[in-house]
């Protein structure tokens, strides 16, 4: 019995030590698998009124009068609620619509599509997977290679410049901007 207890103690110690030494505390890691969405009350405290109305009430911000429609810096766009990586400046293009437009998502698994009938005819809405934030809509009038236009509300996004990817926990996307 003493040998079993000694073996368990040794294994526990080895596991604890290896866990401590394998962590990289300087680099925050973004994981969304364990994401728990804040309550509506918490979201109202965290988000601006516009961010809340767009992401939680499916509203649309004003074209040409939003933060990222004309953003030209290299970086990625993440969900303002969950931090899910959604789009990259490498896939952004000037659509002339007044909203940030992308021809594909950065991580297809972080966006989901839903049909809405708000304007009578069906449209394809884009939402973030984990936070279920309303992002915008997809249209079939985009450039090659996809022919799609992800027309996204700036209020649903946080921009992470390429120089801050590591600090913000998105280091795995840095290679997109190595030229």
PDB file of C-alpha atoms in Angstrom:
ATOM      1  CA  UNK A   1       0.000   0.000   0.000  1.00  0.00           C
ATOM      2  CA  UNK A   2       2.884   2.358   0.815  1.00  0.00           C
ATOM      3  CA  UNK A   3       4.344   1.727  -2.656  1.00  0.00           C
ATOM      4  CA  UNK A   4       1.022   2.690  -4.306  1.00  0.00           C
ATOM      5  CA  UNK A   5       0.769   5.899  -2.270  1.00  0.00           C
ATOM      6  CA  UNK A   6       4.413   6.710  -3.017  1.00  0.00           C
ATOM      7  CA  UNK A   7       3.872   6.062  -6.743  1.00  0.00           C
ATOM      8  CA  UNK A   8       0.753   8.265  -6.823  1.00  0.00           C
ATOM      9  CA  UNK A   9       2.576  11.024  -4.935  1.00  0.00           C
ATOM     10  CA  UNK A  10       5.526  10.866  -7.348  1.00  0.00           C
ATOM     11  CA  UNK A  11       3.281  10.936 -10.410  1.00  0.00           C
ATOM     12  CA  UNK A  12       1.281  13.848  -9.011  1.00  0.00           C
ATOM     13  CA  UNK A  13       4.471  15.779  -8.315  1.00  0.00           C
ATOM     14  CA  UNK A  14       5.842  15.103 -11.798  1.00  0.00           C
ATOM     15  CA  UNK A  15       2.573  16.217 -13.398  1.00  0.00           C
ATOM     16  CA  UNK A  16       2.402  19.371 -11.305  1.00  0.00           C
ATOM     17  CA  UNK A  17       6.017  20.321 -12.023  1.00  0.00           C
ATOM     18  CA  UNK A  18       5.730  19.608 -15.754  1.00  0.00           C
ATOM     19  CA  UNK A  19       2.566  21.690 -15.966  1.00  0.00           C
ATOM     20  CA  UNK A  20       4.239  24.650 -14.263  1.00  0.00           C
ATOM     21  CA  UNK A  21       7.322  24.497 -16.466  1.00  0.00           C
ATOM     22  CA  UNK A  22       5.445  23.927 -19.727  1.00  0.00           C
ATOM     23  CA  UNK A  23       3.331  27.077 -19.392  1.00  0.00           C
ATOM     24  CA  UNK A  24       4.308  30.237 -21.225  1.00  0.00           C
ATOM     25  CA  UNK A  25       2.972  33.003 -18.998  1.00  0.00           C
ATOM     26  CA  UNK A  26       4.204  35.736 -21.334  1.00  0.00           C
ATOM     27  CA  UNK A  27       1.850  34.694 -24.141  1.00  0.00           C
ATOM     28  CA  UNK A  28      -1.869  34.652 -23.385  1.00  0.00           C
ATOM     29  CA  UNK A  29      -3.577  31.865 -25.288  1.00  0.00           C
ATOM     30  CA  UNK A  30      -6.965  32.455 -26.867  1.00  0.00           C
ATOM     31  CA  UNK A  31      -9.150  29.391 -26.535  1.00  0.00           C
ATOM     32  CA  UNK A  32     -12.834  29.466 -27.205  1.00  0.00           C
ATOM     33  CA  UNK A  33     -13.740  25.847 -26.497  1.00  0.00           C
ATOM     34  CA  UNK A  34     -14.561  26.663 -22.869  1.00  0.00           C
ATOM     35  CA  UNK A  35     -16.153  30.034 -23.625  1.00  0.00           C
ATOM     36  CA  UNK A  36     -19.145  31.004 -21.499  1.00  0.00           C
ATOM     37  CA  UNK A  37     -21.073  33.989 -22.791  1.00  0.00           C
ATOM     38  CA  UNK A  38     -21.636  36.756 -20.235  1.00  0.00           C
ATOM     39  CA  UNK A  39     -25.198  37.536 -19.164  1.00  0.00           C
ATOM     40  CA  UNK A  40     -27.145  40.341 -20.851  1.00  0.00           C
ATOM     41  CA  UNK A  41     -26.560  42.508 -17.784  1.00  0.00           C
ATOM     42  CA  UNK A  42     -22.810  41.883 -17.941  1.00  0.00           C
ATOM     43  CA  UNK A  43     -22.729  42.543 -21.693  1.00  0.00           C
ATOM     44  CA  UNK A  44     -24.491  45.885 -21.203  1.00  0.00           C
ATOM     45  CA  UNK A  45     -21.704  46.850 -18.792  1.00  0.00           C
ATOM     46  CA  UNK A  46     -18.888  45.621 -21.070  1.00  0.00           C
ATOM     47  CA  UNK A  47     -20.110  46.813 -24.477  1.00  0.00           C
ATOM     48  CA  UNK A  48     -21.011  50.267 -25.751  1.00  0.00           C
ATOM     49  CA  UNK A  49     -24.721  50.788 -26.497  1.00  0.00           C
ATOM     50  CA  UNK A  50     -23.995  50.449 -30.242  1.00  0.00           C
ATOM     51  CA  UNK A  51     -21.941  47.267 -29.786  1.00  0.00           C
ATOM     52  CA  UNK A  52     -24.720  45.780 -27.678  1.00  0.00           C
ATOM     53  CA  UNK A  53     -27.516  46.683 -30.108  1.00  0.00           C
ATOM     54  CA  UNK A  54     -25.581  45.298 -33.094  1.00  0.00           C
ATOM     55  CA  UNK A  55     -24.309  42.069 -31.524  1.00  0.00           C
ATOM     56  CA  UNK A  56     -27.273  41.225 -29.296  1.00  0.00           C
ATOM     57  CA  UNK A  57     -30.278  42.824 -31.046  1.00  0.00           C
ATOM     58  CA  UNK A  58     -29.172  42.256 -34.666  1.00  0.00           C
ATOM     59  CA  UNK A  59     -29.041  45.975 -35.457  1.00  0.00           C
ATOM     60  CA  UNK A  60     -26.962  47.508 -38.251  1.00  0.00           C
ATOM     61  CA  UNK A  61     -24.635  50.454 -37.853  1.00  0.00           C
ATOM     62  CA  UNK A  62     -24.522  53.422 -40.216  1.00  0.00           C
ATOM     63  CA  UNK A  63     -22.476  52.915 -43.397  1.00  0.00           C
ATOM     64  CA  UNK A  64     -19.392  55.104 -43.899  1.00  0.00           C
ATOM     65  CA  UNK A  65     -19.694  56.195 -40.251  1.00  0.00           C
ATOM     66  CA  UNK A  66     -18.172  53.247 -38.426  1.00  0.00           C
ATOM     67  CA  UNK A  67     -14.745  52.394 -37.103  1.00  0.00           C
ATOM     68  CA  UNK A  68     -13.362  49.881 -39.605  1.00  0.00           C
ATOM     69  CA  UNK A  69     -14.997  50.513 -42.992  1.00  0.00           C
ATOM     70  CA  UNK A  70     -11.840  52.289 -44.178  1.00  0.00           C
ATOM     71  CA  UNK A  71      -9.260  50.536 -41.955  1.00  0.00           C
ATOM     72  CA  UNK A  72      -6.113  49.760 -43.940  1.00  0.00           C
ATOM     73  CA  UNK A  73      -3.665  48.433 -41.323  1.00  0.00           C
ATOM     74  CA  UNK A  74      -2.591  44.785 -41.294  1.00  0.00           C
ATOM     75  CA  UNK A  75      -4.177  42.705 -38.559  1.00  0.00           C
ATOM     76  CA  UNK A  76      -7.114  40.538 -37.639  1.00  0.00           C
ATOM     77  CA  UNK A  77     -10.663  41.232 -36.563  1.00  0.00           C
ATOM     78  CA  UNK A  78     -12.095  39.352 -33.592  1.00  0.00           C
ATOM     79  CA  UNK A  79     -15.549  39.127 -32.047  1.00  0.00           C
ATOM     80  CA  UNK A  80     -15.996  42.051 -29.634  1.00  0.00           C
ATOM     81  CA  UNK A  81     -17.828  39.713 -27.227  1.00  0.00           C
ATOM     82  CA  UNK A  82     -15.853  36.444 -27.246  1.00  0.00           C
ATOM     83  CA  UNK A  83     -12.542  37.279 -28.890  1.00  0.00           C
ATOM     84  CA  UNK A  84     -13.049  34.610 -31.558  1.00  0.00           C
ATOM     85  CA  UNK A  85     -10.763  35.254 -34.543  1.00  0.00           C
ATOM     86  CA  UNK A  86     -13.121  36.081 -37.414  1.00  0.00           C
ATOM     87  CA  UNK A  87     -11.511  37.984 -40.293  1.00  0.00           C
ATOM     88  CA  UNK A  88      -8.119  39.133 -41.561  1.00  0.00           C
ATOM     89  CA  UNK A  89      -7.063  42.301 -43.325  1.00  0.00           C
ATOM     90  CA  UNK A  90      -5.531  39.977 -45.944  1.00  0.00           C
ATOM     91  CA  UNK A  91      -9.094  39.065 -46.991  1.00  0.00           C
ATOM     92  CA  UNK A  92     -10.537  42.582 -46.695  1.00  0.00           C
ATOM     93  CA  UNK A  93     -11.412  44.616 -49.760  1.00  0.00           C
ATOM     94  CA  UNK A  94     -13.016  47.926 -50.667  1.00  0.00           C
ATOM     95  CA  UNK A  95     -16.632  47.109 -51.508  1.00  0.00           C
ATOM     96  CA  UNK A  96     -17.951  50.669 -51.639  1.00  0.00           C
ATOM     97  CA  UNK A  97     -20.760  49.771 -49.215  1.00  0.00           C
ATOM     98  CA  UNK A  98     -19.458  51.674 -46.184  1.00  0.00           C
ATOM     99  CA  UNK A  99     -18.961  48.574 -44.035  1.00  0.00           C
ATOM    100  CA  UNK A 100     -15.868  46.412 -43.644  1.00  0.00           C
ATOM    101  CA  UNK A 101     -16.074  43.695 -46.298  1.00  0.00           C
ATOM    102  CA  UNK A 102     -14.174  40.431 -46.539  1.00  0.00           C
ATOM    103  CA  UNK A 103     -14.273  37.695 -49.176  1.00  0.00           C
ATOM    104  CA  UNK A 104     -13.780  34.922 -46.606  1.00  0.00           C
ATOM    105  CA  UNK A 105     -13.517  34.425 -42.851  1.00  0.00           C
ATOM    106  CA  UNK A 106     -10.176  33.862 -41.165  1.00  0.00           C
ATOM    107  CA  UNK A 107     -11.526  30.834 -39.291  1.00  0.00           C
ATOM    108  CA  UNK A 108     -14.584  29.304 -40.937  1.00  0.00           C
ATOM    109  CA  UNK A 109     -15.339  27.381 -37.738  1.00  0.00           C
ATOM    110  CA  UNK A 110     -15.739  30.673 -35.840  1.00  0.00           C
ATOM    111  CA  UNK A 111     -18.606  31.933 -38.000  1.00  0.00           C
ATOM    112  CA  UNK A 112     -22.007  30.460 -38.643  1.00  0.00           C
ATOM    113  CA  UNK A 113     -24.718  31.346 -41.098  1.00  0.00           C
ATOM    114  CA  UNK A 114     -28.418  31.804 -40.466  1.00  0.00           C
ATOM    115  CA  UNK A 115     -31.221  32.846 -42.794  1.00  0.00           C
ATOM    116  CA  UNK A 116     -33.106  35.953 -41.718  1.00  0.00           C
ATOM    117  CA  UNK A 117     -36.235  37.517 -43.184  1.00  0.00           C
ATOM    118  CA  UNK A 118     -36.026  40.957 -41.581  1.00  0.00           C
ATOM    119  CA  UNK A 119     -36.261  42.749 -44.945  1.00  0.00           C
ATOM    120  CA  UNK A 120     -38.995  40.402 -46.263  1.00  0.00           C
ATOM    121  CA  UNK A 121     -36.683  38.568 -48.679  1.00  0.00           C
ATOM    122  CA  UNK A 122     -34.280  36.012 -47.211  1.00  0.00           C
ATOM    123  CA  UNK A 123     -30.715  37.055 -46.436  1.00  0.00           C
ATOM    124  CA  UNK A 124     -27.832  35.077 -45.004  1.00  0.00           C
ATOM    125  CA  UNK A 125     -26.849  36.442 -41.633  1.00  0.00           C
ATOM    126  CA  UNK A 126     -23.347  35.874 -40.204  1.00  0.00           C
ATOM    127  CA  UNK A 127     -22.939  35.193 -36.479  1.00  0.00           C
ATOM    128  CA  UNK A 128     -19.971  34.247 -34.333  1.00  0.00           C
ATOM    129  CA  UNK A 129     -20.021  30.605 -33.316  1.00  0.00           C
ATOM    130  CA  UNK A 130     -19.374  30.780 -29.574  1.00  0.00           C
ATOM    131  CA  UNK A 131     -20.851  34.136 -28.542  1.00  0.00           C
ATOM    132  CA  UNK A 132     -23.639  34.032 -31.162  1.00  0.00           C
ATOM    133  CA  UNK A 133     -22.946  37.709 -31.886  1.00  0.00           C
ATOM    134  CA  UNK A 134     -24.672  39.217 -34.907  1.00  0.00           C
ATOM    135  CA  UNK A 135     -21.840  40.241 -37.237  1.00  0.00           C
ATOM    136  CA  UNK A 136     -23.534  41.179 -40.507  1.00  0.00           C
ATOM    137  CA  UNK A 137     -24.575  39.424 -43.732  1.00  0.00           C
ATOM    138  CA  UNK A 138     -23.112  37.490 -46.655  1.00  0.00           C
ATOM    139  CA  UNK A 139     -23.853  38.446 -50.245  1.00  0.00           C
ATOM    140  CA  UNK A 140     -22.879  36.709 -53.478  1.00  0.00           C
ATOM    141  CA  UNK A 141     -21.374  39.783 -55.127  1.00  0.00           C
ATOM    142  CA  UNK A 142     -17.808  39.644 -53.817  1.00  0.00           C
ATOM    143  CA  UNK A 143     -14.474  39.310 -55.583  1.00  0.00           C
ATOM    144  CA  UNK A 144     -12.562  36.176 -56.497  1.00  0.00           C
ATOM    145  CA  UNK A 145     -11.603  33.696 -55.212  1.00  0.00           C
ATOM    146  CA  UNK A 146     -14.927  33.155 -53.383  1.00  0.00           C
ATOM    147  CA  UNK A 147     -17.370  35.555 -55.026  1.00  0.00           C
ATOM    148  CA  UNK A 148     -18.672  36.315 -51.525  1.00  0.00           C
ATOM    149  CA  UNK A 149     -18.959  39.570 -49.595  1.00  0.00           C
ATOM    150  CA  UNK A 150     -19.034  39.281 -45.837  1.00  0.00           C
ATOM    151  CA  UNK A 151     -20.520  42.682 -45.014  1.00  0.00           C
ATOM    152  CA  UNK A 152     -19.683  43.126 -41.331  1.00  0.00           C
ATOM    153  CA  UNK A 153     -20.618  45.708 -38.698  1.00  0.00           C
ATOM    154  CA  UNK A 154     -17.550  47.375 -37.168  1.00  0.00           C
ATOM    155  CA  UNK A 155     -19.376  47.456 -33.833  1.00  0.00           C
ATOM    156  CA  UNK A 156     -19.199  43.659 -33.671  1.00  0.00           C
ATOM    157  CA  UNK A 157     -15.426  43.644 -34.111  1.00  0.00           C
ATOM    158  CA  UNK A 158     -12.218  44.398 -32.276  1.00  0.00           C
ATOM    159  CA  UNK A 159      -9.195  45.034 -34.485  1.00  0.00           C
ATOM    160  CA  UNK A 160      -5.881  43.502 -33.426  1.00  0.00           C
ATOM    161  CA  UNK A 161      -2.958  45.058 -35.367  1.00  0.00           C
ATOM    162  CA  UNK A 162      -0.311  42.624 -36.610  1.00  0.00           C
ATOM    163  CA  UNK A 163       2.268  44.013 -34.165  1.00  0.00           C
ATOM    164  CA  UNK A 164       0.005  43.157 -31.209  1.00  0.00           C
ATOM    165  CA  UNK A 165      -1.008  39.624 -32.222  1.00  0.00           C
ATOM    166  CA  UNK A 166       1.413  37.891 -29.846  1.00  0.00           C
ATOM    167  CA  UNK A 167       0.584  40.176 -26.912  1.00  0.00           C
ATOM    168  CA  UNK A 168      -3.166  39.654 -27.431  1.00  0.00           C
ATOM    169  CA  UNK A 169      -2.882  35.853 -27.750  1.00  0.00           C
ATOM    170  CA  UNK A 170      -3.289  35.552 -31.526  1.00  0.00           C
ATOM    171  CA  UNK A 171       0.332  34.741 -32.397  1.00  0.00           C
ATOM    172  CA  UNK A 172      -0.663  31.852 -34.662  1.00  0.00           C
ATOM    173  CA  UNK A 173      -1.961  34.396 -37.213  1.00  0.00           C
ATOM    174  CA  UNK A 174       1.296  36.393 -37.419  1.00  0.00           C
ATOM    175  CA  UNK A 175       2.487  34.364 -40.419  1.00  0.00           C
ATOM    176  CA  UNK A 176      -0.315  35.915 -42.496  1.00  0.00           C
ATOM    177  CA  UNK A 177       1.637  39.171 -42.474  1.00  0.00           C
ATOM    178  CA  UNK A 178       5.178  37.912 -43.096  1.00  0.00           C
ATOM    179  CA  UNK A 179       6.188  39.346 -46.445  1.00  0.00           C
TER     180      UNK A 179
END
